[in-house]
Amino acid sequence: MEDVIVCGKKGILHFIRFPTAEMSNFLDLAKKKGMAKLVTTVCATGGGAFKFEDAFRQEVNMRLEKYDEFDSLIRGMLFVEANNPQEVYYWADPTDEEKCHKVTYDFSQPYPFIVVNIGSGVSILAVYGPNNYKRISGTSLGGGTFLGLCCLLTRCSTFEEAIELAAGGDNKKVDKLIRDIYGGSYERFGLTGELVAASFGQMISKEKRDSVSKEDLARATLVTITNNIGSIARMSALNEKISKVVFVGNFLRVNEISMKLLAYAMDYWSGGTLKALFLEHEVDSSLYVLVLFGLTLTLDPFYAALAVILKI
Amino acid sequence: MDSKGTPVSITLPESVQVFRNLKTAKRFAIDIGGSLTKIAYYSTIPYRRVSYDKDSAEDAQNDTFTYTLSEGARLHFVKFETKYIADCLNFIAAHLVNSHEEMTGKSIKATGGGAYKYTNLIHEKLGLSVDKEDEMLCLIKGCNFLLKNISDEAFMYHRNGNPEYEFQTAHTNIFPYLLVNIGSGVSIMKVESEEKYERIGGTATGGGTFWGLGCLLTNAKGFDELLELAEKGDHRHVDLLVRDIYGGDYKSLGLPGDLIASSFGKICHKKDKNENLTEEDVARSLLFAISNDIGQIASLYAMIHNLKKVYFGGYFLRNHPLSMHTISYSINYWSRGGVQSLFLRHEGYLGAIGAFLKGAEEWDGDKYSWLENYAGSSGLKTGSLLLESNVPVHQLELDRWEPALTYCPLLKDPANYVPDTVDLNADQEAREYWLKCFEEKIDTFVTRAKSSQPHNDTANERAMLFKEKYIKRLQHLKIQPFAYGNLTVRSLLDTIEHYLREFDFPDPFLLQRQQENDYTLTMLKNRLNELDQMEVNVRHKELIVSFLAGNIFDWGAKEIAKILDTQTFGFEQAKEKIPSRPWLIDNLDKWIARMKDPPYKKVAIFVDNSGADIVLGVLPFVRELLRQKIKIILCANSAPALNDVTYTELTILLKKVSGICSIIEKAVNDETLIVIENAQSGPCLDLSRLGKELAEELRTTDLIVLEGMGRAVHTNLDAEFTCDSLKIAVIKNPWLAKRLGGDMFAVICKFEQVTN
């Protein structure tokens, strides 16, 4: 982001992301470049802020100033939204490949809203005001589950690979649909034949297992995880009687399939009463607020991201 | 039948223990699931009942008894893997008396996903046309039926808890509830009444997901193998825990360190994909992921719809402890304890029961009640029976009880009424004692059973089979005390009765009872004279002591049976056994004081043994109350158990007593003294299962009297009533007496008054 003013400093805000697994390489690099000479304290958030605290002190003599992950996340979102009125959007016509497009959403009156943060796991927060939020739910079936299962099922090794596989697959070859059980729709309960009745339900047959492709399996995994998150988010929102649901987190990066699925599922199952919202810069939004304090770092189990302002 | 009523020959019970009674099978229903199939049918069972001949009883000198054949109805449910469906249909076809031609044109109610697929097979094997019924409707019908009829059907599961299985009593007020059916996918239904229900949601992450992904990720051959793998694995090699991310608990959000943050989240962190990772670990992680997810979604629906109870059905759980534990934990966690997760002992049969009831709607409702037959039903986690040595099956058999049963209207808190005083599931010491006690006692039943049919050449063999089967059951209950719901002294006694009937010993104690009644009747006149000589206060005390002394004559108690068998032990000797006061529970003074107040209007007495107990203990007490113009209802067992006086016997007995005592004669004639059957067929008393006629009479009763160990100690000792109650018993078991803080022959005389 250019021309961002933070603490009276104007400059270009840089974000650098790398896999958390590469942390030791990063630390080596930081040591070589003498990063510790620039700053002595780094603001950090994410689970890794706790885990890598010692490594930072020993390797590069930097102190990690830990900030609560969710505080950072929410303040970051609001910071971004204040700096960029185009930040929040929704998907119009999510089911229609041709017509589907992003539409900017006016988020100037945000409260109350739900944040669904999809990292390796999922946290669902209800936000009532600037400093007033609570974690209302979550699920362990998140991005980590998608990637973990895809690794096991398709032997892929990165998130990008898994998403690419999913883009070329068809979950209908893997899942059991309503029509596979009832021959058509289950009309008594208004369930159309095309709905998934049981994720991976066809895989109990050896024959079907043998004929299915990596791509189909990756797609089914993605659809299963996404729909499940959608369900839990929707019901959590209903329980809290909040209609705006903002989805954020690493899982949605390069992942339009999931965003569109979420948009569709939220709209369909709530009869249009709930709105699924997304952020243009959704990735690592928690970093933004920490920018206020200089060099910042977010350490989630997947990716570490670094924000630095370089003065012009 | 010969003059003593013993049939000359009785056929042995079927050696085949599976698909029993197909000879009289009528009306089939079938629920074909992707993995399990359940077949339901109804059969008629000829029960031999021994009874006095009512007509000849008018002539008191010449009473006889005969065996009469009556027809009972039984519901059978047999569960097996769908892959054996052809074997099972063949077996049925081969054993049906109705020929293929006769079946043609008749129909079978069918439900489940496979109903469509196997239509032709069913028609070909049995000649029946297939009538498909809606799956969800069948599930709900089946669930309602089980919850209303079967004791201890639903339970909460506490892994490593004591008790591990916390059973719920059957109740008529079961609505509203949430039914979560976990089949391939999950359907969530809100049930508000028999008629009103709706599918409020569901999730595609269900049993099919576990099974399908499990097949892809492991080499397990089937669903059960997957569960076995899961039982052995360690999910921490696969899942990313809160601890793995934060180094410990995430305190500010209250997330404990061992909470799963990301299912399968560790996989992508592993450099070498196979490092430390077994298929057991993967299966366990998968089971946790799916069970947690279902629990969370179910609790969200329950909270949105403000429902407190969630029942689970479908093929996924199979009463598998790890899955039940995970779902319970998840529901409790997400609802913050606000929603109860309840599992069903017979969850696998819901659809089949519902489908059967759809075909027999006249059976659905208030006309009948059903009782689980302990002799013919598989328990929780019991091994399967084998059909033709290669097809494993489980079964459930229910006996019909007509008319329908209902709660005792005098119970203070019917919703939370539990008949049994001690839950042997939770109380290990008591469990070990009673299981051993029953094992030691069984020979007396065997002897008695044999001698009740002296002219029958199969009696010996049947008696031995009875013993063998009962001992086997006791051994099973030692390992799985929860197999048939709450293990209690009552259930152990009921099981004996079920087995005795099963092996065609309908009433081993009949002669015994009759002789005791006749003998003690000769003593009644003198005894009444003695009592009449006494000053009123002395008499009131003496009546209670007699009541207690009479209760010593109990063939159900092991120690007493020894005394009664070997010595000349009379009523006077029994009175001497009554310890000096104060008794273990001693409200005698309060009772005598109450007798001076204006009399009760109507008193119901639940009586115990034949002989001295009823004749010299209860009837003089009754006579005293009749003098005060109190209406008396004597409540006696409907079916025989031990030497407990039965309804028919008591009716006849009162006619005989009428010849001895004019007060009783008058009361019988003007119906101020009546006998009503109590719908029980064992020596204990379940006040949640009384006949409607008795329940109606009890409504206007202002004193309830419970007599004996079975009715006032093993059950109902702690029961509270909306009217005054008197519980009278002598404890004839040294172990139990000691446990309650007394000695052998300790006395319970518990009189409780309700304050207005």
PDB file of C-alpha atoms in Angstrom, chain A residues 47-48 50-51 68-70 120-121 135 137-141 144-145 147-149 151-153 155 176 182 186 188-189 191 196-201 203-204 209 217 228 232 234-235 238-239 301-302, chain B residues 134-137 184-185 197 199 203-205 208-209 211-213 215-217 240 244-246 250 252-253 255 260-265 267-269 273 277 289 293 296-297 300-301 303-304 334 336:
ATOM      1  CA  GLY A  47       0.301 -18.283  17.827  1.00  0.00           C
ATOM      2  CA  GLY A  48       3.928 -18.209  16.711  1.00  0.00           C
ATOM      3  CA  PHE A  50       4.589 -17.315  21.685  1.00  0.00           C
ATOM      4  CA  LYS A  51       6.319 -20.204  20.041  1.00  0.00           C
ATOM      5  CA  ASP A  68      -3.522 -10.589  21.153  1.00  0.00           C
ATOM      6  CA  GLU A  69      -4.328 -12.147  17.830  1.00  0.00           C
ATOM      7  CA  PHE A  70      -7.998 -11.276  17.745  1.00  0.00           C
ATOM      8  CA  SER A 120      -5.503 -23.535   9.956  1.00  0.00           C
ATOM      9  CA  GLY A 121      -8.519 -23.729  12.230  1.00  0.00           C
ATOM     10  CA  ARG A 135     -15.139 -15.447  20.367  1.00  0.00           C
ATOM     11  CA  SER A 137     -17.489 -20.259  18.092  1.00  0.00           C
ATOM     12  CA  GLY A 138     -14.939 -21.937  15.925  1.00  0.00           C
ATOM     13  CA  THR A 139     -14.134 -25.239  14.353  1.00  0.00           C
ATOM     14  CA  SER A 140     -11.068 -27.377  13.958  1.00  0.00           C
ATOM     15  CA  LEU A 141     -12.123 -28.083  10.384  1.00  0.00           C
ATOM     16  CA  GLY A 144      -5.210 -26.892   7.904  1.00  0.00           C
ATOM     17  CA  THR A 145      -7.727 -29.674   7.502  1.00  0.00           C
ATOM     18  CA  LEU A 147      -4.408 -28.904   3.250  1.00  0.00           C
ATOM     19  CA  GLY A 148      -3.738 -31.899   5.502  1.00  0.00           C
ATOM     20  CA  LEU A 149      -6.377 -34.039   3.827  1.00  0.00           C
ATOM     21  CA  CYS A 151      -1.672 -33.859   1.201  1.00  0.00           C
ATOM     22  CA  LEU A 152      -2.822 -37.328   2.240  1.00  0.00           C
ATOM     23  CA  LEU A 153      -5.283 -37.819  -0.597  1.00  0.00           C
ATOM     24  CA  ARG A 155       0.279 -36.190  -2.340  1.00  0.00           C
ATOM     25  CA  LYS A 176     -23.168 -38.683  -2.418  1.00  0.00           C
ATOM     26  CA  TYR A 182     -33.599 -40.771  -3.418  1.00  0.00           C
ATOM     27  CA  TYR A 186     -36.368 -35.328  -1.321  1.00  0.00           C
ATOM     28  CA  ARG A 188     -40.989 -33.743   1.641  1.00  0.00           C
ATOM     29  CA  PHE A 189     -38.182 -31.653   3.096  1.00  0.00           C
ATOM     30  CA  LEU A 191     -34.029 -30.868  -0.601  1.00  0.00           C
ATOM     31  CA  VAL A 196     -24.637 -32.980  -1.271  1.00  0.00           C
ATOM     32  CA  ALA A 197     -26.157 -35.479   1.152  1.00  0.00           C
ATOM     33  CA  ALA A 198     -22.903 -37.040   2.335  1.00  0.00           C
ATOM     34  CA  SER A 199     -19.478 -35.615   1.639  1.00  0.00           C
ATOM     35  CA  PHE A 200     -17.189 -38.383   0.359  1.00  0.00           C
ATOM     36  CA  GLY A 201     -20.226 -40.661   0.564  1.00  0.00           C
ATOM     37  CA  MET A 203     -15.997 -43.342  -1.590  1.00  0.00           C
ATOM     38  CA  ILE A 204     -17.255 -46.293   0.418  1.00  0.00           C
ATOM     39  CA  ARG A 209     -12.599 -45.037  -5.359  1.00  0.00           C
ATOM     40  CA  LEU A 217     -10.724 -35.501  -4.335  1.00  0.00           C
ATOM     41  CA  ASN A 228     -19.058 -26.873   6.852  1.00  0.00           C
ATOM     42  CA  ILE A 232     -21.328 -23.147  11.419  1.00  0.00           C
ATOM     43  CA  ARG A 234     -24.455 -19.135   9.495  1.00  0.00           C
ATOM     44  CA  MET A 235     -25.865 -20.706  12.617  1.00  0.00           C
ATOM     45  CA  LEU A 238     -28.356 -16.631  13.658  1.00  0.00           C
ATOM     46  CA  ASN A 239     -27.712 -17.434  17.298  1.00  0.00           C
ATOM     47  CA  PRO A 301       1.062 -21.888  11.801  1.00  0.00           C
ATOM     48  CA  PHE A 302       1.101 -21.629   8.011  1.00  0.00           C
TER      49      PHE A 302
ATOM     50  CA  ASP B 134     -40.748 -42.162   4.330  1.00  0.00           C
ATOM     51  CA  GLU B 135     -37.467 -42.610   6.170  1.00  0.00           C
ATOM     52  CA  MET B 136     -37.628 -39.634   8.508  1.00  0.00           C
ATOM     53  CA  LEU B 137     -41.209 -40.336   9.487  1.00  0.00           C
ATOM     54  CA  SER B 184     -24.406 -41.191   5.357  1.00  0.00           C
ATOM     55  CA  GLY B 185     -25.287 -37.550   5.881  1.00  0.00           C
ATOM     56  CA  TYR B 197     -42.136 -32.512  13.342  1.00  0.00           C
ATOM     57  CA  ARG B 199     -36.461 -31.267   9.325  1.00  0.00           C
ATOM     58  CA  THR B 203     -24.979 -31.506   7.348  1.00  0.00           C
ATOM     59  CA  ALA B 204     -23.265 -33.491   4.637  1.00  0.00           C
ATOM     60  CA  THR B 205     -20.426 -34.287   7.007  1.00  0.00           C
ATOM     61  CA  GLY B 208     -20.591 -41.471   4.866  1.00  0.00           C
ATOM     62  CA  THR B 209     -17.826 -38.900   5.179  1.00  0.00           C
ATOM     63  CA  TRP B 211     -16.531 -44.094   6.057  1.00  0.00           C
ATOM     64  CA  GLY B 212     -15.626 -42.687   2.636  1.00  0.00           C
ATOM     65  CA  LEU B 213     -12.594 -40.717   3.799  1.00  0.00           C
ATOM     66  CA  CYS B 215     -11.554 -45.947   3.057  1.00  0.00           C
ATOM     67  CA  LEU B 216      -9.373 -43.486   1.160  1.00  0.00           C
ATOM     68  CA  LEU B 217      -6.977 -42.894   4.038  1.00  0.00           C
ATOM     69  CA  LEU B 240      -2.706 -29.413  15.347  1.00  0.00           C
ATOM     70  CA  ASP B 244       1.160 -26.720  19.171  1.00  0.00           C
ATOM     71  CA  ILE B 245       0.346 -23.152  18.181  1.00  0.00           C
ATOM     72  CA  TYR B 246       0.531 -21.290  21.471  1.00  0.00           C
ATOM     73  CA  TYR B 250      -4.706 -19.939  25.041  1.00  0.00           C
ATOM     74  CA  SER B 252      -7.363 -15.190  27.286  1.00  0.00           C
ATOM     75  CA  LEU B 253      -9.922 -17.121  25.237  1.00  0.00           C
ATOM     76  CA  LEU B 255      -8.980 -22.568  25.042  1.00  0.00           C
ATOM     77  CA  ILE B 260      -7.854 -29.488  18.564  1.00  0.00           C
ATOM     78  CA  ALA B 261      -7.168 -26.232  16.719  1.00  0.00           C
ATOM     79  CA  SER B 262      -6.948 -27.772  13.275  1.00  0.00           C
ATOM     80  CA  SER B 263      -7.960 -31.306  12.361  1.00  0.00           C
ATOM     81  CA  PHE B 264      -5.281 -32.878  10.138  1.00  0.00           C
ATOM     82  CA  GLY B 265      -3.374 -29.632  10.642  1.00  0.00           C
ATOM     83  CA  ILE B 267       0.045 -33.290   8.098  1.00  0.00           C
ATOM     84  CA  CYS B 268       1.390 -30.449   5.985  1.00  0.00           C
ATOM     85  CA  HIS B 269       4.035 -29.634   8.579  1.00  0.00           C
ATOM     86  CA  LYS B 273       4.693 -37.550   5.109  1.00  0.00           C
ATOM     87  CA  LEU B 277       1.942 -41.405  11.258  1.00  0.00           C
ATOM     88  CA  ALA B 289     -13.260 -34.365  13.404  1.00  0.00           C
ATOM     89  CA  ASP B 293     -18.492 -31.371  13.975  1.00  0.00           C
ATOM     90  CA  GLN B 296     -21.312 -28.712  17.293  1.00  0.00           C
ATOM     91  CA  ILE B 297     -23.883 -28.422  14.530  1.00  0.00           C
ATOM     92  CA  LEU B 300     -26.246 -24.950  17.364  1.00  0.00           C
ATOM     93  CA  TYR B 301     -29.602 -26.172  16.046  1.00  0.00           C
ATOM     94  CA  MET B 303     -29.851 -23.618  20.838  1.00  0.00           C
ATOM     95  CA  ILE B 304     -31.491 -21.789  17.932  1.00  0.00           C
ATOM     96  CA  TRP B 334     -20.637 -25.673  22.575  1.00  0.00           C
ATOM     97  CA  ARG B 336     -22.054 -24.552  27.729  1.00  0.00           C
TER      98      ARG B 336
END
